[in-house]
Coordinates of C-alpha atoms and ligand atoms in Angstrom, one line a residue:
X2 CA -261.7 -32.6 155.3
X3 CA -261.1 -35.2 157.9
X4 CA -259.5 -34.2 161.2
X5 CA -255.8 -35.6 161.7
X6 CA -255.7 -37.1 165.2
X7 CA -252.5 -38.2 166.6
X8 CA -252.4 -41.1 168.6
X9 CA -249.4 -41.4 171.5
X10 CA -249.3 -44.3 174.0
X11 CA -251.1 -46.8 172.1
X12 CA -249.4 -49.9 172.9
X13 CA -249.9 -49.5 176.2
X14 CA -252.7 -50.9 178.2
X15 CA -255.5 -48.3 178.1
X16 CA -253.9 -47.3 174.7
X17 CA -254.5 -50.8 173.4
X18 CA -258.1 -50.9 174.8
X19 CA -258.7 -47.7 173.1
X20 CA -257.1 -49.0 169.8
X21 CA -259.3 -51.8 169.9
X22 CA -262.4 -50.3 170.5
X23 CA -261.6 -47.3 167.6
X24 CA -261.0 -50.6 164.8
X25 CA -264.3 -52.5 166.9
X26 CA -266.3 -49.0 166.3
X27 CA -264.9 -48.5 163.0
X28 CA -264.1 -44.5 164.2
X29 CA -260.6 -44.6 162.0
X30 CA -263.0 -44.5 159.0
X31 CA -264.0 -41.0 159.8
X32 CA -260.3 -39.5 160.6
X33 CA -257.5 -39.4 159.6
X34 CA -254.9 -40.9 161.9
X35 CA -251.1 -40.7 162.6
X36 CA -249.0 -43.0 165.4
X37 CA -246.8 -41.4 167.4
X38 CA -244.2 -43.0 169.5
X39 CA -241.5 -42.1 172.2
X40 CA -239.5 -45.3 171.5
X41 CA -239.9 -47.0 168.3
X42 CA -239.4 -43.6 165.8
X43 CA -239.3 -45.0 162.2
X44 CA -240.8 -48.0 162.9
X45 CA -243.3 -49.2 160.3
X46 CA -246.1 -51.6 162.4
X47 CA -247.6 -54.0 160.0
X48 CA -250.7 -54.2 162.7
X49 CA -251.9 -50.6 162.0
X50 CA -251.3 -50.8 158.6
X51 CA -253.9 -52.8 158.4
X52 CA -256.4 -50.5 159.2
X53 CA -254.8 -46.9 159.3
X54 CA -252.4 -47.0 156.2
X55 CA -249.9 -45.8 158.4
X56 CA -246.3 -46.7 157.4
X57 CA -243.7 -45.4 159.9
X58 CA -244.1 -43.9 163.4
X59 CA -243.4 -40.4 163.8
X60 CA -241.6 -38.7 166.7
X61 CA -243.8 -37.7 169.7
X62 CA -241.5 -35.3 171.6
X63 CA -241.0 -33.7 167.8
X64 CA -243.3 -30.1 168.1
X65 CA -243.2 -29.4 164.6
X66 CA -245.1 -32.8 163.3
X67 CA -247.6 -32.6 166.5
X68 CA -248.2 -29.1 165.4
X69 CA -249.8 -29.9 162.3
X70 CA -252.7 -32.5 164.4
X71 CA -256.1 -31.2 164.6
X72 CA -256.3 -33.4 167.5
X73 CA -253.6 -35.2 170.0
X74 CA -255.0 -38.0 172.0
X75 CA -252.5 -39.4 174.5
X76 CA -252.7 -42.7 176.5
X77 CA -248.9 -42.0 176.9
X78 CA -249.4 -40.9 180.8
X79 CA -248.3 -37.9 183.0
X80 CA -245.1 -37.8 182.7
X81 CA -245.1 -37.1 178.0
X82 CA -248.2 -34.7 179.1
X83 CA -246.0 -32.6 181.1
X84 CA -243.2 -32.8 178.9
X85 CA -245.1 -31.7 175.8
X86 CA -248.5 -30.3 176.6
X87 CA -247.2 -26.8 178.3
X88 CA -244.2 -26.5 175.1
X89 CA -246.8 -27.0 172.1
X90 CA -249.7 -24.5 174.0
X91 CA -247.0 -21.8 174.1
X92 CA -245.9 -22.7 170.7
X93 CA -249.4 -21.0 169.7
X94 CA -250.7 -24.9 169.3
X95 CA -254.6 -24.6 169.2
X96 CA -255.8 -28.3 168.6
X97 CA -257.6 -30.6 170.9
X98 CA -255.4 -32.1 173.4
X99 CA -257.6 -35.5 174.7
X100 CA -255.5 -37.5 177.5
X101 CA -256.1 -40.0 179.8
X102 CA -253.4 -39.0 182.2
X103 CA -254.7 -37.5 185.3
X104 CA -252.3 -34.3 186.1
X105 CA -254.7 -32.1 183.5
X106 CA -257.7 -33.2 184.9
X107 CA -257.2 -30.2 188.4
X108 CA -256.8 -27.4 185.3
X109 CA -259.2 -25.1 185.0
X110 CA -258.3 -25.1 181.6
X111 CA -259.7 -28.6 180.9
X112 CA -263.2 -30.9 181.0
X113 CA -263.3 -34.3 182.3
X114 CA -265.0 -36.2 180.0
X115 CA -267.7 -38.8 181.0
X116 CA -270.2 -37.7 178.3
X117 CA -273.3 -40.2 179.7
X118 CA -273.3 -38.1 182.8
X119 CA -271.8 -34.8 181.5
X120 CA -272.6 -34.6 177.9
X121 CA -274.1 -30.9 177.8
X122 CA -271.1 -29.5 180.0
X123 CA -268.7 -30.8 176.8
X124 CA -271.0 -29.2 174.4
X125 CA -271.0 -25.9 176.1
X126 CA -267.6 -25.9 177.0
X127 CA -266.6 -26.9 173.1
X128 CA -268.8 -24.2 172.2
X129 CA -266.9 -21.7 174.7
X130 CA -262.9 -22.7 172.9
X131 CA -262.4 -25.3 175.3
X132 CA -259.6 -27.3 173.6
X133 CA -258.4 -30.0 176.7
X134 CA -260.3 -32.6 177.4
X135 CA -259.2 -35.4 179.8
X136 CA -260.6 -38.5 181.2
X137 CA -261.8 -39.0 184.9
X138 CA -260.3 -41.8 187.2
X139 CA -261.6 -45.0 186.2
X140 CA -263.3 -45.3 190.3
X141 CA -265.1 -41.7 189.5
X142 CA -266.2 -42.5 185.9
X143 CA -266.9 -45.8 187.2
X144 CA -269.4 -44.8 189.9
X145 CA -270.9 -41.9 188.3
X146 CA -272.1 -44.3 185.3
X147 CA -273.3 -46.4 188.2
X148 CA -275.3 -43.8 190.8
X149 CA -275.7 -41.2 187.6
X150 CA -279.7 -41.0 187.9
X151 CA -279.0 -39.7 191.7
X152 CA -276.6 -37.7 191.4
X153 CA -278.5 -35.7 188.1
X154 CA -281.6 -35.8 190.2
X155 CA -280.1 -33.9 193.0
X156 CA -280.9 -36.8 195.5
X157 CA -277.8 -38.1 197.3
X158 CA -276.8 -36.1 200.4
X159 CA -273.4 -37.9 200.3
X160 CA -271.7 -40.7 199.7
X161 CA -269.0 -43.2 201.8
X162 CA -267.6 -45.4 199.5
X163 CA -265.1 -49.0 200.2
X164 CA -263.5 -50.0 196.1
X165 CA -262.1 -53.5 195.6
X166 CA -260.0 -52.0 192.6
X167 CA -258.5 -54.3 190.2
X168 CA -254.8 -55.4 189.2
X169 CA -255.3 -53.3 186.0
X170 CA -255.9 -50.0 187.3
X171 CA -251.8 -49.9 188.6
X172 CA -250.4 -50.7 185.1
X173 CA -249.8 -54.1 183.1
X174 CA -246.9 -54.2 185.5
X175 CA -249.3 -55.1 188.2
X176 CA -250.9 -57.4 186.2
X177 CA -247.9 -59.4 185.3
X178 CA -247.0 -59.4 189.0
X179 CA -250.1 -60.9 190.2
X180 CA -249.7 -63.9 187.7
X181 CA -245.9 -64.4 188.8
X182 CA -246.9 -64.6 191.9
X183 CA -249.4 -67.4 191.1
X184 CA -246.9 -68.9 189.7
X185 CA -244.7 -68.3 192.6
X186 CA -247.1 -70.2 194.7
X187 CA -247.7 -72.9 192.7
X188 CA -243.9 -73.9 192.3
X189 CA -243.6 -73.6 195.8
X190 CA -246.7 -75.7 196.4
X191 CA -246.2 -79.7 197.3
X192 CA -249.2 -81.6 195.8
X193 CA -248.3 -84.6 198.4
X194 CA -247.8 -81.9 201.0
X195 CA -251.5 -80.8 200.9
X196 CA -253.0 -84.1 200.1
X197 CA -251.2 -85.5 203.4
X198 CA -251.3 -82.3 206.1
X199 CA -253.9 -81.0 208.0
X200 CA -255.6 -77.7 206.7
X201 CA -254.2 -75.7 209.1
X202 CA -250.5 -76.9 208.2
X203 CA -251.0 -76.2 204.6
X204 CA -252.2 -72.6 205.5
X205 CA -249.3 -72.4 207.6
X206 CA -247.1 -73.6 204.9
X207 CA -249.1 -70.9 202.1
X208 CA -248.4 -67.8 204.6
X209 CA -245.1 -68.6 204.8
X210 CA -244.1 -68.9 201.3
X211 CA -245.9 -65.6 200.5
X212 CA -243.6 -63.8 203.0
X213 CA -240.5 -65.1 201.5
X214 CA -238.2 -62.2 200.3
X215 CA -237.8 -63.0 196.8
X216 CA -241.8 -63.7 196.3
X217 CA -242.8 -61.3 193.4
X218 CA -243.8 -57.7 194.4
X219 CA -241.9 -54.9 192.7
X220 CA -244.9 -53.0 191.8
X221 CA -247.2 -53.8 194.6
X222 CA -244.9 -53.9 197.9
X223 CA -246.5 -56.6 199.2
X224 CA -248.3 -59.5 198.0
X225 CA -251.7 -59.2 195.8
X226 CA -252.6 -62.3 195.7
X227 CA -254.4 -64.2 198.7
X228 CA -254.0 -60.4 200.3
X229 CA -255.1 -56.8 199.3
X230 CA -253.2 -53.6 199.7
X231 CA -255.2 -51.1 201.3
X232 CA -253.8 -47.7 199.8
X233 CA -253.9 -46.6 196.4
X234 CA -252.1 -43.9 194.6
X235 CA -249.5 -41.3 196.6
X236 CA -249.8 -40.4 200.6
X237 CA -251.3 -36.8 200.6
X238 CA -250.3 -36.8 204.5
X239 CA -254.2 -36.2 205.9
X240 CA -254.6 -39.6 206.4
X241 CA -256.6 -39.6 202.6
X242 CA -254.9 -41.4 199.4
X243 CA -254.6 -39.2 196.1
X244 CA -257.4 -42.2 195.2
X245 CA -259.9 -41.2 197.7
X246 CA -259.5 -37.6 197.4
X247 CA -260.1 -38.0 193.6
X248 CA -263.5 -39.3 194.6
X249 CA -265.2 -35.5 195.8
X250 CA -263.2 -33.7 193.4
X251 CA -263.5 -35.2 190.0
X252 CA -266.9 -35.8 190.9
X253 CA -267.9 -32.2 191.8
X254 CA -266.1 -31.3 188.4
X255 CA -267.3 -33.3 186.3
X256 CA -271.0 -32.4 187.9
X257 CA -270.2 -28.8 187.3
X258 CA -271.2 -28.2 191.2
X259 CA -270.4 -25.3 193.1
X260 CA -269.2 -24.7 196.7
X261 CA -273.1 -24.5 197.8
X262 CA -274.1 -27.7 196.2
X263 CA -270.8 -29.8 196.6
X264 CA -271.9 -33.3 197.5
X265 CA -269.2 -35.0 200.2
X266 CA -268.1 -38.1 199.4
X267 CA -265.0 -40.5 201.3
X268 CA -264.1 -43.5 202.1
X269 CA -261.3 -46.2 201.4
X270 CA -259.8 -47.3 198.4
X271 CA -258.2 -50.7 198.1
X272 CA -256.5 -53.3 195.5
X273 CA -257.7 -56.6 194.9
X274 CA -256.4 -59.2 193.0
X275 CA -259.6 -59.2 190.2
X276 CA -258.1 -58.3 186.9
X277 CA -259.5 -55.4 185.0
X278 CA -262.8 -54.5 187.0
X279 CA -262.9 -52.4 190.1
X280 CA -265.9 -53.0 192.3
X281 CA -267.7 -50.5 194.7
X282 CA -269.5 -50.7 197.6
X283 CA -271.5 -47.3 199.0
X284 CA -273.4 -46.0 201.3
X285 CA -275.4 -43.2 200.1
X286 CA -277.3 -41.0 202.5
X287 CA -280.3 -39.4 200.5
X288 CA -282.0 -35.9 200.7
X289 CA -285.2 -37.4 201.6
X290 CA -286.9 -40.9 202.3
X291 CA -287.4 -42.7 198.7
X292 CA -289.0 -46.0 198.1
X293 CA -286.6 -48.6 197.5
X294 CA -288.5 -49.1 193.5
X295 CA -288.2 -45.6 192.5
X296 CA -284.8 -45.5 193.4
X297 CA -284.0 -48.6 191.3
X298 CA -286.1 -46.6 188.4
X299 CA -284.0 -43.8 188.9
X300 CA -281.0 -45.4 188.8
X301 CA -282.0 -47.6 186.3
X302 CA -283.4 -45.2 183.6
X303 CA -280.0 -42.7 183.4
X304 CA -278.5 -44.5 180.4
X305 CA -278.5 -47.4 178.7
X306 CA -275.1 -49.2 180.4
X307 CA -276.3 -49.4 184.0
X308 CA -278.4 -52.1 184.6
X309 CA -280.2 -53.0 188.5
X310 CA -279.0 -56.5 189.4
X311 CA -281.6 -58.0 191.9
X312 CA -280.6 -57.8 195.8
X313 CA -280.5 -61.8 195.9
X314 CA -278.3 -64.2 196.4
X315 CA -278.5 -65.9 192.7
X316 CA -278.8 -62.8 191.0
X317 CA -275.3 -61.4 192.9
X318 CA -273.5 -64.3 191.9
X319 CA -274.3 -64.3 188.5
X320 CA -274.2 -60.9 188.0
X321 CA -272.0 -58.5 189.9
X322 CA -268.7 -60.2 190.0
X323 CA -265.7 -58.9 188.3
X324 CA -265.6 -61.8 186.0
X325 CA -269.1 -61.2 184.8
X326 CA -268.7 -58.2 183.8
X327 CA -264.6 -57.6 182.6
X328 CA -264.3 -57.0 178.8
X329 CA -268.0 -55.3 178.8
X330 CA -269.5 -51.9 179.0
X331 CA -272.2 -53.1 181.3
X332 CA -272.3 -51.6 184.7
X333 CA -274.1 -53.8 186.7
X334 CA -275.7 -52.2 190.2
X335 CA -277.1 -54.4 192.8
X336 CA -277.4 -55.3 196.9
X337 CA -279.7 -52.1 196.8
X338 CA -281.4 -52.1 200.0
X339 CA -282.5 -49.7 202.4
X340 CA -280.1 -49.6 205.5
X341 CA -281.1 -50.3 209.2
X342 CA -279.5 -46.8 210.3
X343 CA -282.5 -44.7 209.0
X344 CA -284.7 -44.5 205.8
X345 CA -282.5 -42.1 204.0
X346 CA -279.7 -44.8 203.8
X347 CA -279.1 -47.4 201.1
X348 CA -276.2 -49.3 199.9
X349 CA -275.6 -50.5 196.6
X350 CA -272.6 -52.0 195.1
X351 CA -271.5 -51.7 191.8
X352 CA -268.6 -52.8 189.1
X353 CA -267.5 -51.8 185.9
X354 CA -264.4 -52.7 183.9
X355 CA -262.4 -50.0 184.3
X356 CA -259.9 -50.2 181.0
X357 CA -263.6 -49.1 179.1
X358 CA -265.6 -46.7 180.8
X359 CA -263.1 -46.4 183.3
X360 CA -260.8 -45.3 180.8
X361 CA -260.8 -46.0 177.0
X362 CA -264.3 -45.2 176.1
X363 CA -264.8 -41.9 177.4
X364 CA -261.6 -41.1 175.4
X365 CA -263.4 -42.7 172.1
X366 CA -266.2 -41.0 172.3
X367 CA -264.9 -37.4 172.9
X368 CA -263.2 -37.9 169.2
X369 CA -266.2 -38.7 168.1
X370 CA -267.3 -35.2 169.1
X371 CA -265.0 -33.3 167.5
X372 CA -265.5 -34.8 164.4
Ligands
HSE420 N1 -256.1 -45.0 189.8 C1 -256.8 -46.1 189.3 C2 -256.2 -47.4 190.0 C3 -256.5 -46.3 187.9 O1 -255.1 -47.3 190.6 O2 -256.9 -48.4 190.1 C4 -257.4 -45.6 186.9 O3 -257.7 -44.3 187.1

């Protein structure tokens, strides 16, 4: 019989990505599905009827219907996983829980999922009763897709990372933002201004109308466009952002690493104004003094998304921009090259879209598993 798997918080944005990719990759053909939502109860949505034979939405804060699902997978965030997850558990629940909110991930209880890099952890621990699976943080997933073939062969030392994280990874609020404030400027811009003023006036003129009061920045504080914002996520009061700190400890979990091997990784983590794609920059200090081909190999050869991008000027262009790679699975590496510090010392930098294997496809393919 085919597993029911019910889906909360797809009309948001990861939701949606997800939604799309399970119709794309035809998965709905081998469950059996059920929408949930927190608003629209009753609703019939002509759009999944399409494909799901779904008629009406059912209540997702309702126990006794989500106690019924084989499977729950939520894009819904923290704040429904909070509210729910603990009540159904003690309600004797014993389904698969898969959610792309972050406050399950520190459990011991659950699995991050990033099966490319972590597959035979997911086996073992579905083979153990493991029943909550949650995806990593898009930067994480992200750069573990990227550097997988050193971290499985045991090679990086550790790692000091700078991210150029995309508009997308704060919410479709912060996408809307970043186009009002285009727009914003653009009103407020005088085509016979700038064909008639010196650059230096216009500049003027730009910087001032961005620090206007009422320029658009209710979700990001201060502008994102023309500007970045370097802090991401809450103030843990070390001087770290929850962002940065996510980097050592999702990545030790999802390695399965003890205290004796734990690999240190740090750095800063800052929004851009690219759309969907967060980009990387590392420098990786490695156990010992590889040539710079193997380590292309090794990178190279983990799995079939990650692909070297040469270390030149043409290639880079072409190939590791956000916009080359946003809607893709690709996960482009390049500006490999040893450092002038030492011969254990390379950079690379990397970018993936971080909706998909940031955060809908890891999400995808765990359902897959449980089939
Ligand atoms: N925390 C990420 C960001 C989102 O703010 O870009 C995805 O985990």
């Amino acid at each position: 019989m085919k597993k029911i798997v019910g889906f909360v918080g797809w009309r948001g944005l990861v939701g949606s990505v997800l939604l799309e990719r399970i119709i794309k990759k035809k998965d709905f053909k081998n469950f059996k599905f059920v929408f949930f939502s927190t608003s629209q109860v009753g609703f019939n949505n002509l759009y999944l009827n399409n494909f799901f034979k779904n008629k009406f939405l059912k209540d997702a804060y309702n126990l006794e219907e989500l106690k019924e699902l084989d499977i729950i997978l939520t894009c819904q965030g923290s704040a429904y996983t909070n509210q729910v997850y603990y009540k159904l558990r003690k309600c004797g629940w014993k389904g698969y829980w898969v959610d792309a909110a972050s406050d399950l991930r520190m459990k011991d209880e659950s699995i991050i999922i990033l099966d490319p890099i972590n597959r035979e952890e997911i086996i073992k621990s579905l083979n153990k009763g493991i029943k909550t699976f949650v995806g990593g943080n898009c930067t994480v997933s992200l750069m573990l897709l990227a550097l997988g073939g050193l971290f499985k062969n045991k090679l990086i030392e550790w790692i000091s990372f700078s991210t150029y994280q995309a508009a997308s990874g704060g919410g479709s609020g912060y996408i809307l933002e970043l186009l009002k404030q285009i727009i914003f400027l653009n009103k407020s811009l005088n085509k016979d201004f700038i064909a008639s003023k010196s650059i230096l006036e216009i500049e003027k003129n730009v910087t001032e109308i961005s620090k206007k009061s009422n320029f658009p920045k209710k979700n990001s504080l201060v502008p994102l466009i023309l500007n970045l914002i370097p802090w991401i996520d809450e103030d843990r009061n070390n001087g770290q952002s929850k962002e940065e700190w996510k980097m050592e400890f999702e990545t030790n979990k999802i390695l399965s690493l003890n205290k004796k091997d734990k690999i240190s990784i740090d750095g800063t983590c800052v929004r851009v104004g690219s759309l969907r794609c967060h980009s990387q920059s590392f420098l990786i200090k490695l156990k010992k003094n590889i040539n710079l081909l193997d380590i292309e190999q090794i990178i190279a050869s983990d799995n079939k998304w990650v692909k070297i991008i040469p270390n030149n000027k043409k290639s880079s262009l072409e190939n590791l921009t956000p916009l080359s790679v946003t809607g893709t699975l690709q996960i482009p590496v390049g500006r490999i090259r040893k450092l002038s510090i030492g011969n254990k010392y390379i950079s690379a930098f990397s970018i993936g879209d971080q909706l998909l294997w940031g955060a809908a496809e890891p999400l995808r393919r765990m359902l897959n598993f449980l089939i």
